[in-house]
Short mmCIF file of C-alpha atoms and ligand atoms in Angstrom, two decimals:
data_model
loop_
_atom_site.label_atom_id
_atom_site.label_comp_id
_atom_site.label_asym_id
_atom_site.label_seq_id
_atom_site.Cartn_x
_atom_site.Cartn_y
_atom_site.Cartn_z
CA UNK A 26 131.45 96.16 84.97
CA UNK A 27 131.21 98.37 88.05
CA UNK A 28 129.20 101.56 87.74
CA UNK A 29 130.70 103.06 90.91
CA UNK A 30 132.00 106.61 90.53
CA UNK A 31 134.08 108.83 92.81
CA UNK A 32 133.44 112.58 93.04
CA UNK A 33 130.13 112.49 91.14
CA UNK A 34 128.72 115.46 93.04
CA UNK A 35 131.69 117.58 91.92
CA UNK A 36 130.87 117.09 88.22
CA UNK A 37 128.96 119.79 86.37
CA UNK A 38 125.31 119.10 85.57
CA UNK A 39 126.24 118.47 81.93
CA UNK A 40 128.97 116.02 82.95
CA UNK A 41 126.63 114.19 85.32
CA UNK A 42 124.03 113.76 82.60
CA UNK A 43 126.60 112.55 80.09
CA UNK A 44 127.97 110.02 82.56
CA UNK A 45 124.51 108.65 83.39
CA UNK A 46 123.43 108.56 79.76
CA UNK A 47 126.54 106.67 78.70
CA UNK A 48 126.52 104.26 81.63
CA UNK A 49 122.84 103.32 81.72
CA UNK A 50 121.18 103.91 78.34
CA UNK A 51 121.32 102.05 75.07
CA UNK A 52 120.60 105.34 73.34
CA UNK A 53 122.48 108.02 75.34
CA UNK A 54 121.51 110.85 72.97
CA UNK A 55 117.78 110.18 73.51
CA UNK A 56 118.21 110.05 77.29
CA UNK A 57 120.12 113.36 77.28
CA UNK A 58 117.53 114.98 75.03
CA UNK A 59 114.67 113.86 77.29
CA UNK A 60 116.35 115.07 80.46
CA UNK A 61 117.02 118.46 78.85
CA UNK A 62 113.48 118.73 77.52
CA UNK A 63 112.36 119.10 81.13
CA UNK A 64 114.79 121.89 81.95
CA UNK A 65 113.16 125.26 82.39
CA UNK A 66 114.07 127.82 79.75
CA UNK A 67 114.21 130.47 82.49
CA UNK A 68 117.77 129.87 83.67
CA UNK A 69 117.40 131.47 87.08
CA UNK A 70 114.27 129.43 87.80
CA UNK A 71 116.10 126.28 86.75
CA UNK A 72 119.05 127.20 88.97
CA UNK A 73 116.68 127.62 91.91
CA UNK A 74 115.35 124.10 91.38
CA UNK A 75 118.81 122.67 90.75
CA UNK A 76 119.91 123.96 94.12
CA UNK A 77 117.06 122.44 96.15
CA UNK A 78 118.93 119.12 96.25
CA UNK A 79 122.25 117.59 95.29
CA UNK A 80 122.91 116.04 91.86
CA UNK A 81 119.85 117.55 90.15
CA UNK A 82 119.74 116.45 86.53
CA UNK A 83 116.29 117.68 85.53
CA UNK A 84 112.80 118.46 86.86
CA UNK A 85 110.16 115.85 87.60
CA UNK A 86 106.67 117.23 86.98
CA UNK A 87 103.54 116.63 89.04
CA UNK A 88 100.32 118.28 87.88
CA UNK A 89 99.09 121.12 90.10
CA UNK A 90 95.28 121.02 90.07
CA UNK A 91 92.68 122.93 92.06
CA UNK A 92 89.56 121.84 93.90
CA UNK A 93 87.12 124.76 94.10
CA UNK A 94 83.95 125.22 96.20
CA UNK A 95 85.32 124.31 99.62
CA UNK A 96 83.51 126.08 102.46
CA UNK A 97 85.44 125.91 105.72
CA UNK A 98 84.02 127.67 108.79
CA UNK A 99 81.93 129.82 106.46
CA UNK A 100 84.85 130.89 104.26
CA UNK A 101 85.23 129.79 100.65
CA UNK A 102 88.44 128.28 99.33
CA UNK A 103 89.86 126.93 96.11
CA UNK A 104 92.44 124.37 97.19
CA UNK A 105 95.65 123.69 95.21
CA UNK A 106 96.59 120.00 94.95
CA UNK A 107 99.79 118.53 93.49
CA UNK A 108 99.12 114.89 92.72
CA UNK A 109 99.45 112.35 89.92
CA UNK A 110 96.47 110.07 90.72
CA UNK A 111 93.79 110.85 88.15
CA UNK A 112 90.64 110.79 90.30
CA UNK A 113 91.86 112.66 93.40
CA UNK A 114 91.15 116.28 92.46
CA UNK A 115 87.81 115.41 90.87
CA UNK A 116 86.75 113.52 94.01
CA UNK A 117 87.76 116.39 96.32
CA UNK A 118 85.92 118.92 94.15
CA UNK A 119 82.77 116.80 94.15
CA UNK A 120 82.79 116.35 97.92
CA UNK A 121 83.52 120.07 98.42
CA UNK A 122 80.49 121.05 96.35
CA UNK A 123 78.28 118.47 98.06
CA UNK A 124 79.12 119.77 101.54
CA UNK A 125 79.08 123.47 100.53
CA UNK A 126 75.35 122.95 99.94
CA UNK A 127 74.97 121.38 103.40
CA UNK A 128 76.65 123.91 105.67
CA UNK A 129 80.27 123.31 104.69
CA UNK A 130 83.14 121.93 106.76
CA UNK A 131 83.76 122.91 110.37
CA UNK A 132 87.19 122.73 111.94
CA UNK A 133 88.85 123.33 115.28
CA UNK A 134 92.49 123.23 116.35
CA UNK A 135 92.96 120.83 119.27
CA UNK A 136 96.66 121.58 119.84
CA UNK A 137 99.86 122.80 118.19
CA UNK A 138 102.57 121.26 120.37
CA UNK A 139 105.66 119.80 118.69
CA UNK A 140 108.11 117.33 120.26
CA UNK A 141 111.86 116.71 120.24
CA UNK A 142 114.11 114.38 122.20
CA UNK A 143 117.70 114.01 123.30
CA UNK A 144 118.35 110.27 123.61
CA UNK A 145 121.19 109.44 125.98
CA UNK A 146 122.82 106.73 128.07
CA UNK A 147 123.62 107.28 131.74
CA UNK A 148 125.21 104.57 133.84
CA UNK A 149 124.48 105.31 137.46
CA UNK A 150 122.10 106.25 140.21
CA UNK A 151 118.68 107.30 138.88
CA UNK A 152 117.86 109.57 141.78
CA UNK A 153 121.10 111.49 141.35
CA UNK A 154 120.23 111.99 137.66
CA UNK A 155 116.75 113.28 138.53
CA UNK A 156 118.07 115.74 141.07
CA UNK A 157 120.84 116.82 138.64
CA UNK A 158 118.23 117.39 135.91
CA UNK A 159 116.00 119.46 138.22
CA UNK A 160 118.99 121.61 139.25
CA UNK A 161 120.17 122.32 135.72
CA UNK A 162 116.77 122.50 133.97
CA UNK A 163 116.81 126.31 133.76
CA UNK A 164 120.22 126.14 132.01
CA UNK A 165 118.59 124.40 129.03
CA UNK A 166 116.42 127.47 128.56
CA UNK A 167 119.22 129.98 129.25
CA UNK A 168 121.75 128.37 126.92
CA UNK A 169 119.29 128.24 124.01
CA UNK A 170 118.34 131.92 124.31
CA UNK A 171 120.13 132.93 121.12
CA UNK A 172 118.16 130.27 119.24
CA UNK A 173 114.78 130.93 120.88
CA UNK A 174 114.87 134.76 120.90
CA UNK A 175 113.13 135.25 117.54
CA UNK A 176 110.70 132.41 118.07
CA UNK A 177 109.72 133.92 121.42
CA UNK A 178 109.03 137.26 119.72
CA UNK A 179 106.55 135.39 117.50
CA UNK A 180 104.90 133.85 120.58
CA UNK A 181 106.63 130.47 120.37
CA UNK A 182 109.56 128.74 122.01
CA UNK A 183 110.35 125.83 124.30
CA UNK A 184 107.30 124.83 126.32
CA UNK A 185 108.82 122.29 128.68
CA UNK A 186 111.59 119.74 129.10
CA UNK A 187 111.17 116.58 131.12
CA UNK A 188 113.54 113.76 131.97
CA UNK A 189 112.22 110.34 130.97
CA UNK A 190 113.52 107.09 132.37
CA UNK A 191 113.40 104.44 129.64
CA UNK A 192 115.67 101.93 131.37
CA UNK A 193 112.82 99.39 131.55
CA UNK A 194 113.03 99.04 127.75
CA UNK A 195 116.77 99.59 127.18
CA UNK A 196 119.63 99.50 129.68
CA UNK A 197 120.82 102.96 130.81
CA UNK A 198 118.52 104.73 128.33
CA UNK A 199 117.04 108.12 129.27
CA UNK A 200 115.57 111.02 127.32
CA UNK A 201 115.21 114.74 127.55
CA UNK A 202 111.69 114.97 126.15
CA UNK A 203 111.00 118.56 125.10
CA UNK A 204 107.85 120.23 123.84
CA UNK A 205 107.80 123.28 121.56
CA UNK A 206 105.48 125.87 120.06
CA UNK A 207 106.77 126.88 116.64
CA UNK A 208 103.90 129.15 115.48
CA UNK A 209 103.82 129.43 111.65
CA UNK A 210 106.99 127.46 110.98
CA UNK A 211 107.10 123.68 110.83
CA UNK A 212 109.97 124.14 113.26
CA UNK A 213 112.30 121.28 112.35
CA UNK A 214 115.44 123.44 112.25
CA UNK A 215 114.44 125.38 115.35
CA UNK A 216 113.71 122.22 117.34
CA UNK A 217 116.82 120.36 116.20
CA UNK A 218 119.04 123.38 116.99
CA UNK A 219 117.54 123.60 120.49
CA UNK A 220 118.00 119.86 121.02
CA UNK A 221 121.64 119.93 119.96
CA UNK A 222 122.26 122.75 122.43
CA UNK A 223 120.43 120.77 125.17
CA UNK A 224 122.74 117.88 124.48
CA UNK A 225 125.84 120.10 124.87
CA UNK A 226 124.47 121.61 128.09
CA UNK A 227 123.65 118.14 129.44
CA UNK A 228 127.14 116.79 128.78
CA UNK A 229 128.97 119.90 130.10
CA UNK A 230 126.89 120.11 133.25
CA UNK A 231 127.33 116.38 133.91
CA UNK A 232 131.12 116.77 133.65
CA UNK A 233 131.00 119.55 136.25
CA UNK A 234 128.56 117.88 138.63
CA UNK A 235 130.44 116.94 141.78
CA UNK A 236 127.67 114.65 142.99
CA UNK A 237 128.33 112.28 140.07
CA UNK A 238 130.96 109.53 140.09
CA UNK A 239 133.44 109.54 137.20
CA UNK A 240 131.29 106.98 135.36
CA UNK A 241 128.08 109.00 135.95
CA UNK A 242 129.75 112.09 134.51
CA UNK A 243 130.23 110.28 131.18
CA UNK A 244 126.71 110.81 129.83
CA UNK A 245 126.67 109.54 126.27
CA UNK A 246 124.30 111.37 123.94
CA UNK A 247 123.18 108.97 121.21
CA UNK A 248 121.20 111.49 119.17
CA UNK A 249 119.14 114.68 119.32
CA UNK A 250 116.19 114.93 116.95
CA UNK A 251 112.61 116.13 116.66
CA UNK A 252 109.81 113.58 116.58
CA UNK A 253 107.46 113.45 113.62
CA UNK A 254 104.90 111.88 115.93
CA UNK A 255 102.88 114.90 117.10
CA UNK A 256 99.80 113.59 118.94
CA UNK A 257 99.24 117.04 120.48
CA UNK A 258 99.45 118.97 117.20
CA UNK A 259 95.99 118.00 116.05
CA UNK A 260 93.09 119.48 114.10
CA UNK A 261 89.49 118.25 113.96
CA UNK A 262 87.49 118.50 110.71
CA UNK A 263 83.81 117.71 110.60
CA UNK A 264 80.70 117.75 108.44
CA UNK A 265 77.14 117.07 109.50
CA UNK A 266 73.60 117.38 108.19
CA UNK A 267 70.18 115.80 108.64
CA UNK A 268 70.22 112.31 107.12
CA UNK A 269 67.40 113.30 104.75
CA UNK A 270 69.64 116.05 103.30
CA UNK A 271 72.16 113.47 102.11
CA UNK A 272 69.81 112.78 99.22
CA UNK A 273 71.14 113.82 95.83
CA UNK A 274 68.04 113.00 93.83
CA UNK A 275 69.87 110.13 92.14
CA UNK A 276 67.69 107.33 93.46
CA UNK A 277 70.01 106.49 96.38
CA UNK A 278 67.97 106.31 99.59
CA UNK A 279 69.64 108.72 102.10
CA UNK A 280 68.88 106.56 105.16
CA UNK A 281 70.32 103.46 103.54
CA UNK A 282 73.30 105.48 102.29
CA UNK A 283 74.01 106.99 105.73
CA UNK A 284 73.78 103.59 107.46
CA UNK A 285 76.01 101.91 104.92
CA UNK A 286 78.50 104.79 105.14
CA UNK A 287 78.67 104.58 108.95
CA UNK A 288 79.17 100.80 108.73
CA UNK A 289 81.97 101.30 106.19
CA UNK A 290 83.73 103.63 108.65
CA UNK A 291 83.17 101.16 111.52
CA UNK A 292 84.81 98.42 109.43
CA UNK A 293 87.86 100.68 108.99
CA UNK A 294 87.84 101.30 112.76
CA UNK A 295 88.10 97.60 113.60
CA UNK A 296 89.87 96.04 110.61
CA UNK A 297 93.49 97.12 109.96
CA UNK A 298 93.58 95.82 106.36
CA UNK A 299 90.67 98.09 105.51
CA UNK A 300 91.93 100.93 107.77
CA UNK A 301 95.18 101.24 105.82
CA UNK A 302 93.35 101.71 102.50
CA UNK A 303 90.72 103.95 104.11
CA UNK A 304 93.48 106.18 105.53
CA UNK A 305 95.36 106.05 102.22
CA UNK A 306 92.29 107.70 100.68
CA UNK A 307 92.48 110.44 103.33
CA UNK A 308 96.18 110.90 102.55
CA UNK A 309 95.36 111.32 98.84
CA UNK A 310 93.84 114.66 99.83
CA UNK A 311 96.26 115.54 102.62
CA UNK A 312 99.50 114.88 100.71
CA UNK A 313 98.34 116.73 97.60
CA UNK A 314 97.91 119.98 99.54
CA UNK A 315 100.96 119.30 101.70
CA UNK A 316 103.08 119.05 98.53
CA UNK A 317 101.44 122.08 96.86
CA UNK A 318 102.15 124.19 99.96
CA UNK A 319 105.78 123.10 100.20
CA UNK A 320 105.43 121.01 103.33
CA UNK A 321 107.15 117.71 104.15
CA UNK A 322 104.80 114.91 103.12
CA UNK A 323 107.06 112.18 104.53
CA UNK A 324 106.89 113.77 107.97
CA UNK A 325 103.13 114.11 107.71
CA UNK A 326 102.69 110.50 106.53
CA UNK A 327 104.89 109.11 109.33
CA UNK A 328 103.07 111.12 112.01
CA UNK A 329 99.59 110.39 110.73
CA UNK A 330 100.06 106.62 110.56
CA UNK A 331 101.62 106.51 114.03
CA UNK A 332 98.56 108.42 115.28
CA UNK A 333 96.26 105.95 113.52
CA UNK A 334 97.95 103.18 115.53
CA UNK A 335 97.96 104.99 118.88
CA UNK A 336 95.53 102.52 120.49
CA UNK A 337 97.95 99.69 119.71
CA UNK A 338 95.92 98.58 116.66
CA UNK A 339 96.02 100.44 113.35
CA UNK A 340 92.61 102.03 112.88
CA UNK A 341 90.56 104.51 110.89
CA UNK A 342 91.43 108.18 111.30
CA UNK A 343 87.85 109.21 110.55
CA UNK A 344 84.61 108.39 112.36
CA UNK A 345 80.92 108.63 111.53
CA UNK A 346 77.64 108.43 113.40
CA UNK A 347 73.91 108.95 113.05
CA UNK A 348 72.25 110.47 116.11
CA UNK A 349 68.72 111.90 116.19
CA UNK A 350 68.62 111.65 112.39
CA UNK A 351 71.75 113.76 112.06
CA UNK A 352 74.67 112.31 110.09
CA UNK A 353 78.10 113.40 111.38
CA UNK A 354 81.44 112.53 109.83
CA UNK A 355 84.67 113.73 111.41
CA UNK A 356 88.37 113.20 111.82
CA UNK A 357 91.13 114.25 114.22
CA UNK A 358 94.49 114.33 112.50
CA UNK A 359 97.99 115.40 113.57
CA UNK A 360 99.53 117.87 111.12
CA UNK A 361 102.84 119.63 111.81
CA UNK A 362 102.89 122.26 109.06
CA UNK A 363 104.63 125.49 108.21
CA UNK A 364 103.58 128.52 106.20
CA UNK A 365 106.87 130.37 106.66
CA UNK A 366 110.43 129.19 106.08
CA UNK A 367 111.59 126.19 104.10
CA UNK A 368 110.23 125.88 100.57
CA UNK A 369 107.37 128.29 101.33
CA UNK A 370 109.50 131.31 100.48
CA UNK A 371 111.61 129.62 97.80
CA UNK A 372 109.40 127.67 95.43
CA UNK A 373 107.38 130.06 93.23
CA UNK A 374 104.46 127.61 92.90
CA UNK A 375 104.35 127.07 96.66
CA UNK A 376 104.12 130.84 97.11
CA UNK A 377 101.32 130.92 94.54
CA UNK A 378 99.47 128.07 96.27
CA UNK A 379 99.70 129.80 99.63
CA UNK A 380 98.47 133.07 98.14
CA UNK A 381 95.53 131.17 96.56
CA UNK A 382 94.66 130.04 100.10
CA UNK A 383 94.84 133.62 101.39
CA UNK A 384 98.34 133.27 102.89
CA UNK A 385 97.13 131.16 105.81
CA UNK A 386 98.76 130.82 109.21
CA UNK A 387 100.00 127.32 110.04
CA UNK A 388 96.82 126.80 112.09
CA UNK A 389 94.63 127.80 109.14
CA UNK A 390 96.59 125.52 106.83
CA UNK A 391 96.11 122.62 109.29
CA UNK A 392 92.36 123.19 108.98
CA UNK A 393 92.37 123.46 105.18
CA UNK A 394 94.46 120.31 104.78
CA UNK A 395 92.44 118.27 107.27
CA UNK A 396 89.27 119.24 105.40
CA UNK A 397 90.76 118.14 102.08
CA UNK A 398 91.53 114.76 103.65
CA UNK A 399 88.03 114.40 105.05
CA UNK A 400 86.48 115.42 101.71
CA UNK A 401 88.60 112.83 99.93
CA UNK A 402 87.55 110.16 102.42
CA UNK A 403 83.89 111.11 102.01
CA UNK A 404 84.14 110.91 98.23
CA UNK A 405 85.86 107.50 98.34
CA UNK A 406 83.35 106.02 100.82
CA UNK A 407 80.42 107.44 98.89
CA UNK A 408 81.62 105.73 95.72
CA UNK A 409 82.57 102.51 97.49
CA UNK A 410 79.20 102.16 99.22
CA UNK A 411 77.13 103.09 96.15
CA UNK A 412 78.43 102.68 92.60
CA UNK A 413 81.78 101.09 93.47
CA UNK A 414 85.09 102.88 92.99
CA UNK A 415 85.96 101.70 89.50
CA UNK A 416 83.29 103.65 87.65
CA UNK A 417 84.72 107.03 88.67
CA UNK A 418 88.32 105.84 88.73
CA UNK A 419 88.26 104.38 85.25
CA UNK A 420 86.49 107.45 83.83
CA UNK A 421 89.37 109.56 85.14
CA UNK A 422 91.93 106.95 84.14
CA UNK A 423 90.59 106.93 80.57
CA UNK A 424 92.84 109.84 79.59
CA UNK A 425 95.92 107.97 80.89
CA UNK A 426 95.01 104.94 78.80
CA UNK A 427 94.43 107.16 75.76
CA UNK A 428 97.78 108.87 76.25
CA UNK A 429 99.54 105.52 76.56
CA UNK A 430 97.90 104.54 73.26
CA UNK A 431 99.08 107.86 71.82
CA UNK A 432 95.53 108.76 70.84
CA UNK A 433 95.07 111.87 68.72
CA UNK A 434 92.79 114.71 69.91
CA UNK A 435 90.05 113.49 67.63
CA UNK A 436 90.39 109.90 68.88
CA UNK A 437 90.27 111.19 72.46
CA UNK A 438 87.09 113.14 71.82
CA UNK A 439 85.37 110.17 70.18
CA UNK A 440 86.47 107.80 72.93
CA UNK A 441 85.40 110.08 75.79
CA UNK A 442 82.00 110.51 74.11
CA UNK A 443 81.63 106.75 73.69
CA UNK A 444 82.54 105.99 77.30
CA UNK A 445 80.10 108.52 78.74
CA UNK A 446 77.53 105.74 78.36
CA UNK A 447 79.76 102.66 78.47
CA UNK A 448 81.87 101.04 81.18
CA UNK A 449 85.54 101.96 80.93
CA UNK A 450 87.86 98.98 81.07
CA UNK A 451 91.35 98.70 79.76
CA UNK A 452 90.34 96.13 77.14
CA UNK A 453 87.24 98.09 76.09
CA UNK A 454 89.32 101.21 75.39
CA UNK A 455 91.89 99.22 73.41
CA UNK A 456 89.06 97.63 71.37
CA UNK A 457 87.43 100.97 70.75
CA UNK A 458 90.67 102.58 69.52
CA UNK A 459 91.38 99.46 67.45
CA UNK A 460 88.02 99.91 65.72
CA UNK A 461 88.74 103.58 65.18
CA UNK A 462 92.14 102.87 63.71
CA UNK A 463 91.18 99.63 62.06
CA UNK A 464 94.31 97.94 63.27
CA UNK A 465 94.61 94.70 65.20
CA UNK A 466 94.34 94.73 68.96
CA UNK A 467 97.60 92.80 69.03
CA UNK A 468 99.49 95.62 67.33
CA UNK A 469 98.07 98.12 69.73
CA UNK A 470 98.73 95.97 72.79
CA UNK A 471 102.36 95.64 71.71
CA UNK A 472 102.78 99.42 71.98
CA UNK A 473 100.67 99.59 75.06
CA UNK A 474 102.53 97.00 77.09
C1 MEV B 9 92.53 105.11 96.09
O1 MEV B 9 93.63 105.94 95.83
C2 MEV B 9 91.93 105.41 97.43
C3 MEV B 9 90.79 104.47 97.87
O2 MEV B 9 91.22 103.12 97.81
C4 MEV B 9 90.43 104.87 99.28
C5 MEV B 9 89.44 103.94 99.95
O3 MEV B 9 89.37 102.74 99.63
O4 MEV B 9 88.75 104.43 100.89
C6 MEV B 9 89.62 104.60 96.96
#
């Protein structure tokens, strides 16, 4: 039977939930009860969340954790991270503490330029189009004045607009390629509004351009949209210390560690299969803070991975070297972020996260987020090149396994104590709980799976 429905968005929240529960669940009452369990008892707060998107039926929680002890350019931070992966916050905190004792993280902004494009088709003489563009270029700025006025007051605006000939790749295809400075806002609305006005100006002016033939006047705008690829909106984060200072007194030789670490990064630089996982580790840190600060993690992800492939081969975002017995580990990363507008003023926990970070400017937030990514990458590579990743991962994952087994507080305490000295594996935890409960592993597995 078809589950298609007309006018779903017009139903009340209660009606939507009832429809879903009855259509998709063997026990509708349980489904409804669960969805409602996640509603906030503060009605105005719930309404705020309901109105973020269409067809909200409930809230979907992510834990908000914090990683303390970050030192960035001499200033101390506790960094909020919204993430579900058990080891991420612990790894960031460990790396933060490690580097705080070795001079902390250093950062520098390499650029803040954003990009947007009007993609259009023009059938005609290229030189006429170029001369037309040069004649009307100032109009693009004039006719967007009402949009750019406030941004200009804040020191931002349209930086430049150039005409790009893309006809080598696609017949009749040209672009207005515009660059923007959007200061503390991510700038998506600002850029898209400017671009849509550019497109109107372009079409109107073409219609009135006597040098064009009738066909040339019919410029067809295909679309006007910002680019999430921002190779000139980049921040560098770095740590460095004498190789000997990498020692942690845990029996790991610092020279061997540093050399292995640098080789691990070199492998990610030349081997795309490894680079993707290496960069995924960086994004564990980046996305967690991006989400906690109300920024658009899909935009960040898209831009970062395009940047990682800018040479034509997907490669590591981070780099490492040993020179004159100094170990240096660094990363350049494109981050188009906002600390005003969007969710930043709407979501109470985003506001709280930003306040925890000292209400940073967008540039400061770029630096904080890049550092969290580098710290995460350092922690992952340190584990991978020494103990292996599973030891730490499984320790953190232990609580998830215990929760899936519906362990009581007392069982949890006993299990955590036991696995302080024993290797955590899925089967070992099941066996341990089985012994505690004196039931068969089979019974437990049934619940577990
Ligand atoms: C897991 O979420 C991230 C790592 O795989 C990153 C890496 O391999 O560098 C541990």
